[in-house]
Structure formats: structure tokens, C-alpha cells
PDB file of C-alpha atoms in Angstrom:
ATOM      1  CA  PHE X   1      -7.044 -42.912  -6.476  1.00 71.00           C
ATOM      2  CA  ARG X   2      -7.157 -46.377  -8.009  1.00 78.00           C
ATOM      3  CA  TYR X   3      -7.703 -47.103 -11.569  1.00 81.00           C
ATOM      4  CA  HIS X   4      -8.111 -50.317 -13.570  1.00 80.00           C
ATOM      5  CA  GLN X   5      -7.350 -51.066 -17.198  1.00 84.00           C
ATOM      6  CA  TYR X   6      -9.233 -53.697 -19.170  1.00 82.00           C
ATOM      7  CA  SER X   7      -8.885 -54.889 -22.751  1.00 83.00           C
ATOM      8  CA  PHE X   8     -11.626 -56.637 -24.744  1.00 82.00           C
ATOM      9  CA  PRO X   9      -9.897 -58.272 -27.758  1.00 84.00           C
ATOM     10  CA  GLY X  10     -12.936 -60.228 -28.921  1.00 84.00           C
ATOM     11  CA  LEU X  11     -15.304 -57.213 -29.037  1.00 83.00           C
ATOM     12  CA  GLY X  12     -16.556 -56.469 -32.513  1.00 84.00           C
ATOM     13  CA  ARG X  13     -17.012 -53.048 -34.062  1.00 83.00           C
ATOM     14  CA  ASP X  14     -20.856 -53.031 -33.749  1.00 87.00           C
ATOM     15  CA  GLU X  15     -21.118 -54.630 -30.307  1.00 87.00           C
ATOM     16  CA  THR X  16     -22.120 -52.450 -27.345  1.00 86.00           C
ATOM     17  CA  LEU X  17     -20.028 -52.407 -24.226  1.00 83.00           C
ATOM     18  CA  LYS X  18     -21.701 -51.240 -20.979  1.00 84.00           C
ATOM     19  CA  PHE X  19     -20.002 -50.241 -17.690  1.00 82.00           C
ATOM     20  CA  ASP X  20     -21.565 -49.727 -14.256  1.00 85.00           C
ATOM     21  CA  ILE X  21     -19.203 -47.557 -12.208  1.00 82.00           C
ATOM     22  CA  SER X  22     -19.803 -46.738  -8.549  1.00 82.00           C
ATOM     23  CA  TYR X  23     -17.926 -44.814  -5.875  1.00 79.00           C
ATOM     24  CA  THR X  24     -17.790 -45.822  -2.301  1.00 81.00           C
ATOM     25  CA  ARG X  25     -16.175 -43.669   0.375  1.00 79.00           C
ATOM     26  CA  SER X  26     -14.802 -45.379   3.433  1.00 81.00           C
ATOM     27  CA  ASP X  27     -14.262 -42.195   5.520  1.00 80.00           C
ATOM     28  CA  PRO X  28     -17.594 -40.947   6.899  1.00 78.00           C
ATOM     29  CA  ASP X  29     -16.222 -37.416   7.578  1.00 78.00           C
ATOM     30  CA  PRO X  30     -16.966 -34.834   4.885  1.00 73.00           C
ATOM     31  CA  SER X  31     -13.935 -33.713   2.873  1.00 70.00           C
ATOM     32  CA  LEU X  32     -15.241 -30.174   2.706  1.00 65.00           C
ATOM     33  CA  GLY X  33     -16.346 -28.840   6.098  1.00 54.00           C
ATOM     34  CA  SER X  34     -19.339 -26.706   6.697  1.00 51.00           C
ATOM     35  CA  ALA X  35     -19.022 -22.888   6.378  1.00 48.00           C
ATOM     36  CA  GLY X  36     -16.306 -21.454   8.592  1.00 45.00           C
ATOM     37  CA  THR X  37     -14.406 -24.728   9.216  1.00 47.00           C
ATOM     38  CA  GLY X  38     -11.484 -26.213   7.531  1.00 44.00           C
ATOM     39  CA  ALA X  39     -11.234 -29.655   5.919  1.00 47.00           C
ATOM     40  CA  LYS X  40     -11.463 -32.683   8.268  1.00 48.00           C
ATOM     41  CA  GLY X  41     -12.135 -30.722  11.402  1.00 47.00           C
ATOM     42  CA  GLY X  42      -9.003 -28.609  11.021  1.00 49.00           C
ATOM     43  CA  ALA X  43      -8.556 -25.035  12.121  1.00 53.00           C
ATOM     44  CA  SER X  44     -11.231 -22.570  11.198  1.00 57.00           C
ATOM     45  CA  SER X  45     -10.556 -20.038   8.377  1.00 62.00           C
ATOM     46  CA  PHE X  46     -12.146 -17.234  10.569  1.00 71.00           C
ATOM     47  CA  PRO X  47      -8.928 -16.384  12.469  1.00 84.00           C
ATOM     48  CA  VAL X  48      -6.913 -16.104   9.264  1.00 84.00           C
ATOM     49  CA  ALA X  49      -9.532 -13.783   7.786  1.00 84.00           C
ATOM     50  CA  ALA X  50      -9.706 -11.714  11.023  1.00 87.00           C
ATOM     51  CA  VAL X  51      -5.920 -11.364  11.096  1.00 89.00           C
ATOM     52  CA  ALA X  52      -5.823 -10.320   7.494  1.00 90.00           C
ATOM     53  CA  ILE X  53      -8.512  -7.715   8.040  1.00 92.00           C
ATOM     54  CA  GLY X  54      -6.797  -6.475  11.227  1.00 92.00           C
ATOM     55  CA  LEU X  55      -3.483  -6.076   9.399  1.00 94.00           C
ATOM     56  CA  GLY X  56      -5.210  -4.091   6.571  1.00 94.00           C
ATOM     57  CA  VAL X  57      -6.925  -1.797   9.016  1.00 95.00           C
ATOM     58  CA  ALA X  58      -3.666  -1.269  10.928  1.00 95.00           C
ATOM     59  CA  ALA X  59      -1.854  -0.465   7.665  1.00 95.00           C
ATOM     60  CA  ALA X  60      -4.549   2.093   6.741  1.00 95.00           C
ATOM     61  CA  ILE X  61      -4.324   3.729  10.112  1.00 95.00           C
ATOM     62  CA  GLY X  62      -0.524   3.903   9.752  1.00 93.00           C
ATOM     63  CA  ILE X  63      -0.759   5.521   6.379  1.00 93.00           C
ATOM     64  CA  VAL X  64      -3.205   8.115   7.585  1.00 92.00           C
ATOM     65  CA  TRP X  65      -1.079   8.860  10.663  1.00 91.00           C
ATOM     66  CA  ALA X  66       2.097   9.248   8.487  1.00 88.00           C
ATOM     67  CA  VAL X  67       0.349  11.601   6.048  1.00 86.00           C
ATOM     68  CA  ARG X  68      -0.994  13.798   8.931  1.00 86.00           C
ATOM     69  CA  ALA X  69       2.275  13.753  10.894  1.00 84.00           C
ATOM     70  CA  ARG X  70       4.488  14.976   8.043  1.00 80.00           C
ATOM     71  CA  PRO X  71       5.706  18.528   8.424  1.00 76.00           C
ATOM     72  CA  ARG X  72       3.855  21.150   6.472  1.00 72.00           C
ATOM     73  CA  SER X  73       5.513  24.209   4.961  1.00 69.00           C
ATOM     74  CA  ARG X  74       4.587  27.505   6.534  1.00 69.00           C
ATOM     75  CA  LYS X  75       2.794  29.894   4.288  1.00 74.00           C
ATOM     76  CA  VAL X  76       4.372  33.359   3.947  1.00 72.00           C
ATOM     77  CA  THR X  77       1.978  36.140   4.957  1.00 79.00           C
ATOM     78  CA  ARG X  78       1.287  39.005   2.654  1.00 82.00           C
ATOM     79  CA  ARG X  79       3.003  41.446   5.029  1.00 83.00           C
ATOM     80  CA  GLU X  80       6.198  39.300   4.977  1.00 79.00           C
ATOM     81  CA  GLU X  81       6.042  39.042   1.182  1.00 78.00           C
ATOM     82  CA  ARG X  82       5.628  42.848   0.811  1.00 80.00           C
ATOM     83  CA  ALA X  83       8.485  43.506   3.219  1.00 78.00           C
ATOM     84  CA  ALA X  84      10.791  41.091   1.332  1.00 72.00           C
ATOM     85  CA  ARG X  85       9.884  42.643  -2.003  1.00 73.00           C
ATOM     86  CA  LYS X  86      10.545  46.152  -0.698  1.00 74.00           C
ATOM     87  CA  ALA X  87      13.921  45.037   0.643  1.00 67.00           C
ATOM     88  CA  GLY X  88      14.741  43.446  -2.700  1.00 62.00           C
ATOM     89  CA  VAL X  89      14.855  39.861  -1.411  1.00 54.00           C
ATOM     90  CA  SER X  90      13.903  37.221  -3.973  1.00 56.00           C
ATOM     91  CA  LYS X  91      12.871  33.736  -2.845  1.00 59.00           C
ATOM     92  CA  GLY X  92      15.827  31.450  -2.176  1.00 63.00           C
ATOM     93  CA  GLN X  93      18.465  34.180  -2.785  1.00 71.00           C
ATOM     94  CA  PRO X  94      20.535  35.114   0.275  1.00 74.00           C
ATOM     95  CA  ARG X  95      21.400  38.800   0.791  1.00 79.00           C
ATOM     96  CA  PHE X  96      24.790  40.159   1.857  1.00 82.00           C
ATOM     97  CA  CYS X  97      25.875  43.508   3.152  1.00 85.00           C
ATOM     98  CA  PRO X  98      27.636  45.601   0.458  1.00 84.00           C
ATOM     99  CA  ASN X  99      29.837  47.240   3.150  1.00 87.00           C
ATOM    100  CA  CYS X 100      31.099  44.271   5.278  1.00 87.00           C
ATOM    101  CA  GLY X 101      29.872  41.208   3.337  1.00 84.00           C
ATOM    102  CA  ALA X 102      27.915  39.693   6.228  1.00 85.00           C
ATOM    103  CA  ARG X 103      24.858  37.573   5.402  1.00 84.00           C
ATOM    104  CA  LEU X 104      21.637  39.503   5.976  1.00 82.00           C
ATOM    105  CA  GLU X 105      18.602  37.783   7.424  1.00 80.00           C
ATOM    106  CA  GLY X 106      15.088  39.271   7.085  1.00 76.00           C
ATOM    107  CA  PRO X 107      13.925  42.424   5.524  1.00 74.00           C
ATOM    108  CA  GLY X 108      15.932  44.810   7.737  1.00 77.00           C
ATOM    109  CA  ARG X 109      17.216  48.195   6.422  1.00 79.00           C
ATOM    110  CA  PHE X 110      20.512  48.124   8.290  1.00 83.00           C
ATOM    111  CA  CYS X 111      23.256  45.558   8.570  1.00 86.00           C
ATOM    112  CA  PRO X 112      23.243  44.033  12.079  1.00 83.00           C
ATOM    113  CA  HIS X 113      27.074  43.647  11.945  1.00 84.00           C
ATOM    114  CA  CYS X 114      28.370  47.005  10.711  1.00 88.00           C
ATOM    115  CA  GLY X 115      25.263  49.143  10.798  1.00 85.00           C
ATOM    116  CA  ALA X 116      25.489  50.189   7.086  1.00 84.00           C
ATOM    117  CA  ARG X 117      22.236  51.220   5.418  1.00 81.00           C
ATOM    118  CA  GLN X 118      20.944  48.735   2.821  1.00 74.00           C
TER     119      GLN X 118
END
């Protein structure tokens, strides 16, 4: 961009100064391409947009897959819940045999190690 600076020392306060300014472009190619093309015949913006959309779709599919693939906790049936309550098992509390001290699994009435009644 060129600019010029002029001074008019003999110009009076009430005198009018008029300028005619014009712009001439030497390059016949448009600086802004038509829709879908870059400047000066460069690469099109379509592939960039397509890649961005493709990555967004791939990320969304990955998120959906990850949410569906995560392990789900198994719901305890009413029968299992009643049996545990009847055996005196509270959630998260392990049971032990009062006779031999072995850890008891499930709502059984007898110790699988020593056979003592619970």
C-alpha cells in the first residue's frame, strides 16, 4: 500500500481544497475467489470443512460407543434380596462363620468349611 503526503502552506482558512482519488488494480485475478474456492486460485475450503465435519461425526460415534460399551451393574432380583435379608446379610458387609471364622458367600444356612449352622 502506497501513500503520499502533501503540504499546502499557502492555503487560506476559507479556501476549498479538492482531491480526486482513484484506485487501479494491476492484477486481473480477483482477491476473493468465488464460493468454494480460496484466494488467488488456492486450495478449496471444501476439503477442510469436510474433514472437520468427518472428525466431529467420528467423535460423536466414539462417545456413543464408549457409553454403550461401559459395564452395567447387575440388578439384584427380589428373590436374592429376600434371601439375603433372611440370612441377615446387609449390602457390602461380608459374613463370617461364628464357629470357624471362614468367610461366608451367599445366603446359605450352613458354613461350607465346617458345616456349622448359621
